Short mmCIF file of C-alpha atoms and ligand atoms in Angstrom, two decimals:
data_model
loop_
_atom_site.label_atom_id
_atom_site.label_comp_id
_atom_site.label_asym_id
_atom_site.label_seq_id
_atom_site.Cartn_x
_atom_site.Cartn_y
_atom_site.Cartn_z
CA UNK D 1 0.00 0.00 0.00
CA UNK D 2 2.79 2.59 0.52
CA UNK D 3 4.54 2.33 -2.90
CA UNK D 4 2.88 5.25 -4.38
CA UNK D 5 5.88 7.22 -4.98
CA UNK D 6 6.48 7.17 -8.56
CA UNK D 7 3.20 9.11 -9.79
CA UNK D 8 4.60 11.55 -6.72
CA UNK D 9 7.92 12.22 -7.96
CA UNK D 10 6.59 12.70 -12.04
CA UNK D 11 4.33 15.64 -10.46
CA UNK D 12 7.14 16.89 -8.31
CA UNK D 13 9.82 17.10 -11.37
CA UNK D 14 7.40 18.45 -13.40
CA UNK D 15 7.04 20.95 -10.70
CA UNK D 16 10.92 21.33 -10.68
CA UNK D 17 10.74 21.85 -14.71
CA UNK D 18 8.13 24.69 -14.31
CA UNK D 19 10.38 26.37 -12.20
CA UNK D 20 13.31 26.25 -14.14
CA UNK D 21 11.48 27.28 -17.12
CA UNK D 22 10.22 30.36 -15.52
CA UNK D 23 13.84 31.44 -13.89
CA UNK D 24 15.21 30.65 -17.15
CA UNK D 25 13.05 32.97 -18.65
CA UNK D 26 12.87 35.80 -16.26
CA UNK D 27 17.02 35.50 -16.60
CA UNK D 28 16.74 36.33 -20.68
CA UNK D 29 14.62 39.18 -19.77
CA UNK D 30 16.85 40.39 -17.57
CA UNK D 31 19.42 40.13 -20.28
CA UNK D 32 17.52 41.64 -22.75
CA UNK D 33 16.17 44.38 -20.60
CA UNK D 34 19.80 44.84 -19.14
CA UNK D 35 20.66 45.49 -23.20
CA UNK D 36 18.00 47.58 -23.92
CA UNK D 37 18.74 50.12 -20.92
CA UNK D 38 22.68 50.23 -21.05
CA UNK D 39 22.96 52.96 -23.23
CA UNK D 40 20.79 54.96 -20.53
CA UNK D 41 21.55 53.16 -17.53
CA UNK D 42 25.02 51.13 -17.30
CA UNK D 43 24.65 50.33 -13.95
CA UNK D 44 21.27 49.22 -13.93
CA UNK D 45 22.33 47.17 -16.88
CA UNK D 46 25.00 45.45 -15.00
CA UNK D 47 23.21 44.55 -12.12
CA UNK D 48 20.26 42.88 -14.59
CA UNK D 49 22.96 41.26 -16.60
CA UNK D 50 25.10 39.96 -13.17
CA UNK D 51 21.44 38.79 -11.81
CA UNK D 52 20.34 37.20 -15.29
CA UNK D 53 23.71 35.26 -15.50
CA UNK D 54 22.70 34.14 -12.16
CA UNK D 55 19.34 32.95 -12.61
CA UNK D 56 20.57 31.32 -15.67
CA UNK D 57 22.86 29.35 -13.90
CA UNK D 58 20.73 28.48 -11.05
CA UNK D 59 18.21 27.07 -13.73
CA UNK D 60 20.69 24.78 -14.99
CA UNK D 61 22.07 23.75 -12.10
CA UNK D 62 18.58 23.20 -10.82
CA UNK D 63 17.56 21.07 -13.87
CA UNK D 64 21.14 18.84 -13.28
CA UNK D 65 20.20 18.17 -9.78
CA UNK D 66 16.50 17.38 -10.61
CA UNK D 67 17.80 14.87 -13.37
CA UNK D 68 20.43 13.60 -11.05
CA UNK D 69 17.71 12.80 -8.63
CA UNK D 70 15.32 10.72 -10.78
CA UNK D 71 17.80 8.91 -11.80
CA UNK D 72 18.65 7.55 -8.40
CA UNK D 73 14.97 6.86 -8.07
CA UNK D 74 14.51 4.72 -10.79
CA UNK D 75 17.19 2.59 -9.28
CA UNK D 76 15.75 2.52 -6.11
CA UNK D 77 12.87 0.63 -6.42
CA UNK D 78 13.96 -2.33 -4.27
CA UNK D 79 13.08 -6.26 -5.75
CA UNK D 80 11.57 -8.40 -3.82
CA UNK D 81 13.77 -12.41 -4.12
CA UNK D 82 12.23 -15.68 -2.87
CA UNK D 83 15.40 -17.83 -1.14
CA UNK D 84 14.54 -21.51 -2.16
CA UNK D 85 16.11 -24.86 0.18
CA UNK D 86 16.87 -27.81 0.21
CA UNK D 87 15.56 -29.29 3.68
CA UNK D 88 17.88 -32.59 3.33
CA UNK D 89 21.31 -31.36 1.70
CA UNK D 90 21.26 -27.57 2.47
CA UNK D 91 21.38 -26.62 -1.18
CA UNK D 92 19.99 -22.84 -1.39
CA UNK D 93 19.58 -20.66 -4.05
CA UNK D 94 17.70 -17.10 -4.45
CA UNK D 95 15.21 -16.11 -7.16
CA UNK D 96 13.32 -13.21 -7.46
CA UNK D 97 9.95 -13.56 -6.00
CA UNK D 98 7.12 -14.66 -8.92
CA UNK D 99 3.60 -14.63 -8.34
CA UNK D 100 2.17 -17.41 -6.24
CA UNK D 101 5.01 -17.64 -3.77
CA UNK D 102 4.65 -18.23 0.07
CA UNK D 103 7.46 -19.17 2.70
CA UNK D 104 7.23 -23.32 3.42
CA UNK D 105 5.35 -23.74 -0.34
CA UNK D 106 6.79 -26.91 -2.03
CA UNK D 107 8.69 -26.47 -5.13
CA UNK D 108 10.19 -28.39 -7.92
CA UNK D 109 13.05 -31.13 -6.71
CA UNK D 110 16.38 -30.46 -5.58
CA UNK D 111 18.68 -30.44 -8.09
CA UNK D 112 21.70 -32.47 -5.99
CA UNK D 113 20.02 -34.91 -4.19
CA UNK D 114 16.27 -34.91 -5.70
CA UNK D 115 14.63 -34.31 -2.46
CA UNK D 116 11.88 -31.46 -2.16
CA UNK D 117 12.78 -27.94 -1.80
CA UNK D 118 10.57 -25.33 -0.09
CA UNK D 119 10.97 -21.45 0.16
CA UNK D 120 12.49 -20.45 3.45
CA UNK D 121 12.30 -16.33 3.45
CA UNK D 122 11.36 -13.74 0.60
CA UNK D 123 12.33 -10.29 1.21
CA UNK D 124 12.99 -7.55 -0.33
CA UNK D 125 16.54 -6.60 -1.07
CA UNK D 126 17.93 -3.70 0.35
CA UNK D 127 20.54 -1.57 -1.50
CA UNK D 128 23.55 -0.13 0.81
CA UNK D 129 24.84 2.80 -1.44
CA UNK D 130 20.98 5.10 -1.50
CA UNK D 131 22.47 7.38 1.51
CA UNK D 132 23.30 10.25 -0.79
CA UNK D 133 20.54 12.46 0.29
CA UNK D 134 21.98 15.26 1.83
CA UNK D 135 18.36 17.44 1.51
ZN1 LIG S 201 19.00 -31.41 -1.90
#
């Protein structure tokens, strides 16, 4: 029930896009605007070309991080394995969970010593390196 986050993270970086977009455009006004006035106003017209070099580069950097950060979502997403064993020899091996599974359900025989094998745990595997987020 509380694996809703991918529709939540689409709206959120197309939130994130909006903004860029409207920074980036509010920067080439500035520069256009800081243009238009310098032959009046040079001071005026550095400060609008200083703050619409700014805002540029906050948009990009904004739309890097944004990228950077669904990235490491998609990856995320943990998977969920089925560990299957072999009650008489010990032989284990992991599988990633299909449909039907249940811990103790009977599977197919072992392959060393053709005795039964039954799933002993299915979890979901945890990735160590997803402690980047520093926000
Ligand atoms: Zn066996």
């Amino acid at each position: 029930m509380s694996e809703k986050s991918s529709p939540a993270t689409s709206k959120i970086s197309t939130y994130m896009m909006m903004i860029v977009l409207i920074v980036l455009a509010l920067s080439i006004v500035a520069l256009i605007l800081a243009i238009n006035i310098f032959p009046s106003r040079p001071d005026m017209a550095t400060y609008l070309l200083a703050i619409g070099f700014i805002a540029m580069a906050l948009s990009a950097y904004m739309l890097l991080q944004s990228r950077k950060r669904v990235a490491s979502m998609k990856i995320e997403a943990p998977k969920v394995m089925t560990t299957v064993e072999c009650r008489k020899c010990g032989f284990k091996s992991v599988r990633e969970f299909q449909r039907g599974d249940f811990v103790f359900k009977d599977l197919e025989a072992c392959q060393k010593c053709d005795d039964k094998m039954i799933i002993t745990a299915i979890y979901k595997e945890v990735k160590e390196k997803e402690k980047t987020y520093g926000v």
